[in-house]
Coordinates of C-alpha atoms in Angstrom, one line a residue:
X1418 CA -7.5 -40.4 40.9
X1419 CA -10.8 -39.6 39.1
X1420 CA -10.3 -35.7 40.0
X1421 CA -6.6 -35.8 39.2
X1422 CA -7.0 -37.6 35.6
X1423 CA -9.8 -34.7 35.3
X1424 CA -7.6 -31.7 35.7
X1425 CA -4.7 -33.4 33.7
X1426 CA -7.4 -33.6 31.2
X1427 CA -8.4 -30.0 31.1
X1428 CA -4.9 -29.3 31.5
X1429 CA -3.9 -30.5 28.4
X1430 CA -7.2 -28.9 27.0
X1431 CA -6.5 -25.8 27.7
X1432 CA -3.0 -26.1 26.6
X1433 CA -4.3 -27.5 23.2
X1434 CA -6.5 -24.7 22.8
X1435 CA -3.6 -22.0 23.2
X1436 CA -1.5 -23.6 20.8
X1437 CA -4.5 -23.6 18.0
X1438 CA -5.7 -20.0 19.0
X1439 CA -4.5 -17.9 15.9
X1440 CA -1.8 -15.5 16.2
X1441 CA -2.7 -11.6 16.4
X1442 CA 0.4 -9.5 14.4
X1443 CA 0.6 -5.3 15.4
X1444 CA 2.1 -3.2 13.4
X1445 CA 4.2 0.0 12.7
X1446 CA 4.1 2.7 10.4
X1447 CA 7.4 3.1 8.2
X1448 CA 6.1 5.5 5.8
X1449 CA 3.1 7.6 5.0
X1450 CA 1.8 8.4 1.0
X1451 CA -0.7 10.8 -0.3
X1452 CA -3.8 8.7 -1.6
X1453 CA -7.4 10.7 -3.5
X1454 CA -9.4 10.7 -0.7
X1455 CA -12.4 10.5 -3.6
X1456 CA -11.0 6.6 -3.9
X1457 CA -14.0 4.5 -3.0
X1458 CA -10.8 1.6 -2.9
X1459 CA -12.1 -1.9 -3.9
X1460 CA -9.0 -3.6 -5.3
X1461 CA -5.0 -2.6 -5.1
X1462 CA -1.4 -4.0 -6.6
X1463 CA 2.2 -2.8 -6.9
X1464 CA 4.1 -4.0 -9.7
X1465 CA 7.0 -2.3 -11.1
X1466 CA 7.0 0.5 -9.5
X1467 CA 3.5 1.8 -10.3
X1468 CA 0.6 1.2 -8.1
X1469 CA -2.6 -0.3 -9.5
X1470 CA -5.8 0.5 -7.8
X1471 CA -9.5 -0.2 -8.4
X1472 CA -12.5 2.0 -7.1
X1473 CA -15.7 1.5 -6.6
X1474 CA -19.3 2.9 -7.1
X1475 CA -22.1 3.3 -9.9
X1476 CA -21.2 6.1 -12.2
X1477 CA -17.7 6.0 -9.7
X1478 CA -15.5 3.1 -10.5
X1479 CA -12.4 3.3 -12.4
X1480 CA -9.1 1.5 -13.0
X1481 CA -5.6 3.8 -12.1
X1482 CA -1.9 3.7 -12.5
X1483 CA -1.3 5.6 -9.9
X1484 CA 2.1 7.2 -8.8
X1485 CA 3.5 5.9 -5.0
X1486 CA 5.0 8.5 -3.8
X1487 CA 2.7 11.5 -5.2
X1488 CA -0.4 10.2 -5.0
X1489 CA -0.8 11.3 -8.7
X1490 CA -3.4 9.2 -10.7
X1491 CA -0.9 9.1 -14.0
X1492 CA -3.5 7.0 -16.3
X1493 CA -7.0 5.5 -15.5
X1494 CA -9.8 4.4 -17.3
X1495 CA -13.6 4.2 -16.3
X1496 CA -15.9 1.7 -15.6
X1497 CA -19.6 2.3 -17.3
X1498 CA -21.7 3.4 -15.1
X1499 CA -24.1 0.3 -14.7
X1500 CA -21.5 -1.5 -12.9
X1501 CA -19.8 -1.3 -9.4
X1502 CA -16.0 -2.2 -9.4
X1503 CA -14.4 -4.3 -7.7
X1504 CA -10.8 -6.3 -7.5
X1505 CA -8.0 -6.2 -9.2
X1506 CA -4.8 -8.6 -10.3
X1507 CA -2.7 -8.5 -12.8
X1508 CA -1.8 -12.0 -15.1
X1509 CA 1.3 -11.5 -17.5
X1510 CA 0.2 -8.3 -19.8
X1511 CA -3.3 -8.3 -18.7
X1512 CA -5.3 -6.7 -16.0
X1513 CA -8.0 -8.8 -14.6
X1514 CA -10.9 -7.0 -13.0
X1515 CA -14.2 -7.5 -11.6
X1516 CA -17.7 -6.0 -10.7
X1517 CA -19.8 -6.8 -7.9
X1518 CA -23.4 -7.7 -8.6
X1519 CA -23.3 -7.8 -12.4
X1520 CA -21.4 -11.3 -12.3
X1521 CA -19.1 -9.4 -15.3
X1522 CA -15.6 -9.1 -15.6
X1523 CA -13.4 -7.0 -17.8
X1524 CA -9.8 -7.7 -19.1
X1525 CA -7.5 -4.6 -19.5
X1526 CA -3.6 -4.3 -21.6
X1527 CA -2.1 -4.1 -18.0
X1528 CA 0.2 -0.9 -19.9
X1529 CA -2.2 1.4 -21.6
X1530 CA -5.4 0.4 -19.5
X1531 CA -7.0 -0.8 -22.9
X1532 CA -10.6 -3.0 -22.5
X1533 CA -9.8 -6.3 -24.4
X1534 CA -12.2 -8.6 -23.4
X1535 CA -15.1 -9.6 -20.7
X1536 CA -15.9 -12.9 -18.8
X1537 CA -18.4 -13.8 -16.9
X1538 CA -19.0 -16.1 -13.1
X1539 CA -21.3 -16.4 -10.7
X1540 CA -22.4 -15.2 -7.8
X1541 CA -20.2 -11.8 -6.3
X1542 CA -17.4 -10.1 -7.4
X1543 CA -15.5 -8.7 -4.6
X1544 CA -11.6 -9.3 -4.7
X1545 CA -8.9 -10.7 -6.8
X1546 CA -4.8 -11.4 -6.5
X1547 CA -2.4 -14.1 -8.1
X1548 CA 0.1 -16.6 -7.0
X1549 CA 1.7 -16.0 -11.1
X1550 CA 0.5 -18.9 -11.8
X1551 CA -3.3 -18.7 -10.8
X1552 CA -6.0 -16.3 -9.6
X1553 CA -7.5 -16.0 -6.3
X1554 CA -11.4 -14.4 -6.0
X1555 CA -13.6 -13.4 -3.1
X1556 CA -17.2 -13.3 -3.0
X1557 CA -18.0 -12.5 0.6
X1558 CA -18.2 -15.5 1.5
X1559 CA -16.2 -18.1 3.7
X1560 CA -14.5 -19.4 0.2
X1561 CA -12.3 -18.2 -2.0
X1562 CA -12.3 -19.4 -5.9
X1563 CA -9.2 -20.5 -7.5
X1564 CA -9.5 -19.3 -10.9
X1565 CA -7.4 -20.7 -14.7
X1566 CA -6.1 -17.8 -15.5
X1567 CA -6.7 -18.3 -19.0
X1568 CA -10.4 -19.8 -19.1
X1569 CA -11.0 -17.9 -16.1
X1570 CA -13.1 -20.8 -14.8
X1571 CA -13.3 -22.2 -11.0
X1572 CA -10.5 -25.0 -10.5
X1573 CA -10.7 -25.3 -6.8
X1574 CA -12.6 -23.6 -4.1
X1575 CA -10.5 -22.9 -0.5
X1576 CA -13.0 -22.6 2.8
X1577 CA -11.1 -20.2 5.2
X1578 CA -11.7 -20.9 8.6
X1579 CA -10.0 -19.7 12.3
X1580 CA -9.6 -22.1 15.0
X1581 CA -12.1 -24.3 13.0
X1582 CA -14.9 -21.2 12.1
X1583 CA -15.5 -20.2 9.0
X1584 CA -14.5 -16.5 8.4
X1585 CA -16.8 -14.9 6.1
X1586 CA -16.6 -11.2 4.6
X1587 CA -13.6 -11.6 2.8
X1588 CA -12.9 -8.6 1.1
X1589 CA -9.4 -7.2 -0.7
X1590 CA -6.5 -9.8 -1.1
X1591 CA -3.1 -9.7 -2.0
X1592 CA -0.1 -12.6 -2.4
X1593 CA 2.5 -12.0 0.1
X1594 CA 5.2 -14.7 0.2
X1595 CA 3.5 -17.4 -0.1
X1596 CA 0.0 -16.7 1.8
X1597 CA -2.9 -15.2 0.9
X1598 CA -3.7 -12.0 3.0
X1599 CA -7.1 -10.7 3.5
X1600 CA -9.0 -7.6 4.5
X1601 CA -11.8 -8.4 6.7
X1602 CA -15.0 -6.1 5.6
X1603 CA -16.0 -3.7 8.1
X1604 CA -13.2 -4.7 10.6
X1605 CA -9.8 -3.7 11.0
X1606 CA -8.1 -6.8 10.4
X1607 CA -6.7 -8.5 7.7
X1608 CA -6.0 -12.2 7.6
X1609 CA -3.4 -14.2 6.8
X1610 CA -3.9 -17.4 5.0
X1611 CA -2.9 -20.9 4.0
X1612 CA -3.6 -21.1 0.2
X1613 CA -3.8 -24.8 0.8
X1614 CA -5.6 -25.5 3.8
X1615 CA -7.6 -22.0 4.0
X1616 CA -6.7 -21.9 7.9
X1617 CA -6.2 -18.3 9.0
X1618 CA -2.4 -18.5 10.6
X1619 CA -2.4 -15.4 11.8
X1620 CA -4.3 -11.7 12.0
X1621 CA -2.7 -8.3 11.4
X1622 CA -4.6 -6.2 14.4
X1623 CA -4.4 -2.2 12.5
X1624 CA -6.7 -0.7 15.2
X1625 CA -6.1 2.9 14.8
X1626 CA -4.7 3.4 11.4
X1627 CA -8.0 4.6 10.2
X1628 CA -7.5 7.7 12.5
X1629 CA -3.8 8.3 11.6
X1630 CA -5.6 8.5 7.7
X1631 CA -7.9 11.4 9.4
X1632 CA -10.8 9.5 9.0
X1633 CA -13.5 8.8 11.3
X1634 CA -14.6 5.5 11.4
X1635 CA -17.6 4.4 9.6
X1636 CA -19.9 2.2 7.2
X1637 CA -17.6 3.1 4.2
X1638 CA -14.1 4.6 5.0
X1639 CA -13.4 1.2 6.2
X1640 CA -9.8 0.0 6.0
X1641 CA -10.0 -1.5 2.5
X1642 CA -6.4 -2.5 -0.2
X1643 CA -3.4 -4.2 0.4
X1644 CA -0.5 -4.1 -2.1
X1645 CA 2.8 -5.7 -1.9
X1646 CA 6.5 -5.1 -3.3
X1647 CA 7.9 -8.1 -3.8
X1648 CA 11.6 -6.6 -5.0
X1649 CA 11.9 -4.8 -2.1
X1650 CA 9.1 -6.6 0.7
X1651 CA 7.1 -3.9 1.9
X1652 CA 3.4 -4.3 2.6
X1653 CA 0.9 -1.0 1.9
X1654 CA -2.5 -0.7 3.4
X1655 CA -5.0 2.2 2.7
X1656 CA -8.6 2.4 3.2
X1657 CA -12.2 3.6 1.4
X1658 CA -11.9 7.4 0.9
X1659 CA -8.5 7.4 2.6
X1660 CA -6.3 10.4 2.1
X1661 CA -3.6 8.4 3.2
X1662 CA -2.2 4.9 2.4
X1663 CA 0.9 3.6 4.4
X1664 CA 4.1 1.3 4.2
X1665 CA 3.4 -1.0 7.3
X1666 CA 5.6 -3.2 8.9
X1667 CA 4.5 -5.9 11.1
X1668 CA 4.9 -6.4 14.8
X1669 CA 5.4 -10.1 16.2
X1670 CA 2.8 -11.7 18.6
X1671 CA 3.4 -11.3 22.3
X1672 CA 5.0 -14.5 23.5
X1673 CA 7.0 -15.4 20.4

């Protein structure tokens, strides 16, 4: 009876343990776009019709309006040289971007690319994105800040774990109906995640794109921006010094 009750119990165990593991998403290729292979990407957005991208680098980093289906960098402005840039996101007619190490931000007209303002915060700058309501910031870290978009203060802090783990390295992040997704540094995945909870429920597995871009894989042409159109739902990817950035569509788990 004692043997039986133990294999029910792992049993059910193991069945639990399925359920919670976190779901792994492929993908497919819809369509391919030129992208400056010179963009150290750090932070990307698509809203009406134009493509916003940040870049990194000392002496490097700029902001860009940047046209889809070209490539073309149409407008840009650059980032003095003391600071590295980082994320991106856009709030109403502003711009909101950061830097990484400086614990600076800079406000931009969201049109003409203008500086407006700075702010300051602690700690890393890495990624931003926005809900329309609020904005979302990485650091590196397993947490991601919820940020007033107006005082640009922390309201809320989200710890994003996987199957209980904290996931840490959280890099570029976009709003995609409703969850937060994540590029991974120095992996190719990006996570999905609960805004609410911070759980990762589900990873976007894009093995191989890197070398569909014609890069080889390493340190700093790692997968890197994801940009979303809401009007007509498709999801872009590119990476660090990619000449390429693609329309993706994504594949469901096996099993489901």
């Amino acid at each position: 009876m004692l043997i039986k009750t133990s294999f029910a119990a792992l049993a059910l165990a193991i069945a639990t343990l399925a359920q919670a593991a976190v779901p792994v998403y492929g993908y497919t290729v819809k369509q391919t776009f030129p992208h400056d292979p010179q963009a150290f990407t750090e932070g990307l957005f698509y809203q009406d019709g134009v493509m916003y991208e940040s870049t990194g680098l000392n002496g490097r980093s700029s902001i860009r309006k940047v046209e889809l289906e070209t490539g073309k960098v149409v407008l840009s402005r650059e980032i003095p040289s003391m600071y590295f840039g980082e994320g991106i996101a856009p709030f109403g007619k502003r711009l909101i971007s950061l830097t990484w190490q400086n614990q600076v931000g800079f406000i931009f007209d969201l049109e003409t690319l203008q500086p407006q303002s700075r702010f300051g915060y602690e700690g890393e700058g890495w990624a931003l994105t926005s809900d329309g309501e609020r904005l979302y910031m990485s650091d590196g870290t397993a947490y991601i800040r919820v940020l007033d978009p107006e005082t640009l203060k922390v309201t809320r802090r989200i710890r994003v774990t996987a199957d209980g783990a904290p996931v840490t390295q959280i890099n570029e992040l976009e709003w995609v109906e409703g969850q937060i997704y994540a590029n991974i540094w120095q992996t190719d995945r990006i996570a999905r995640i609960d805004p609410f909870s911070g759980r990762v429920l589900g990873w976007i597995d894009l093995t191989g794109l890197d070398k569909l871009s014609g890069v080889a894989p390493g340190t700093d042409n790692v997968l890197n921006g994801i940009a979303y159109d809401k009007a007509k739902k498709r999801l872009f990817v590119t990476g660090k010094m990619w000449p390429k950035l693609f329309h993706i569509e994504l594949k469901q788990p096996a099993g489901r």
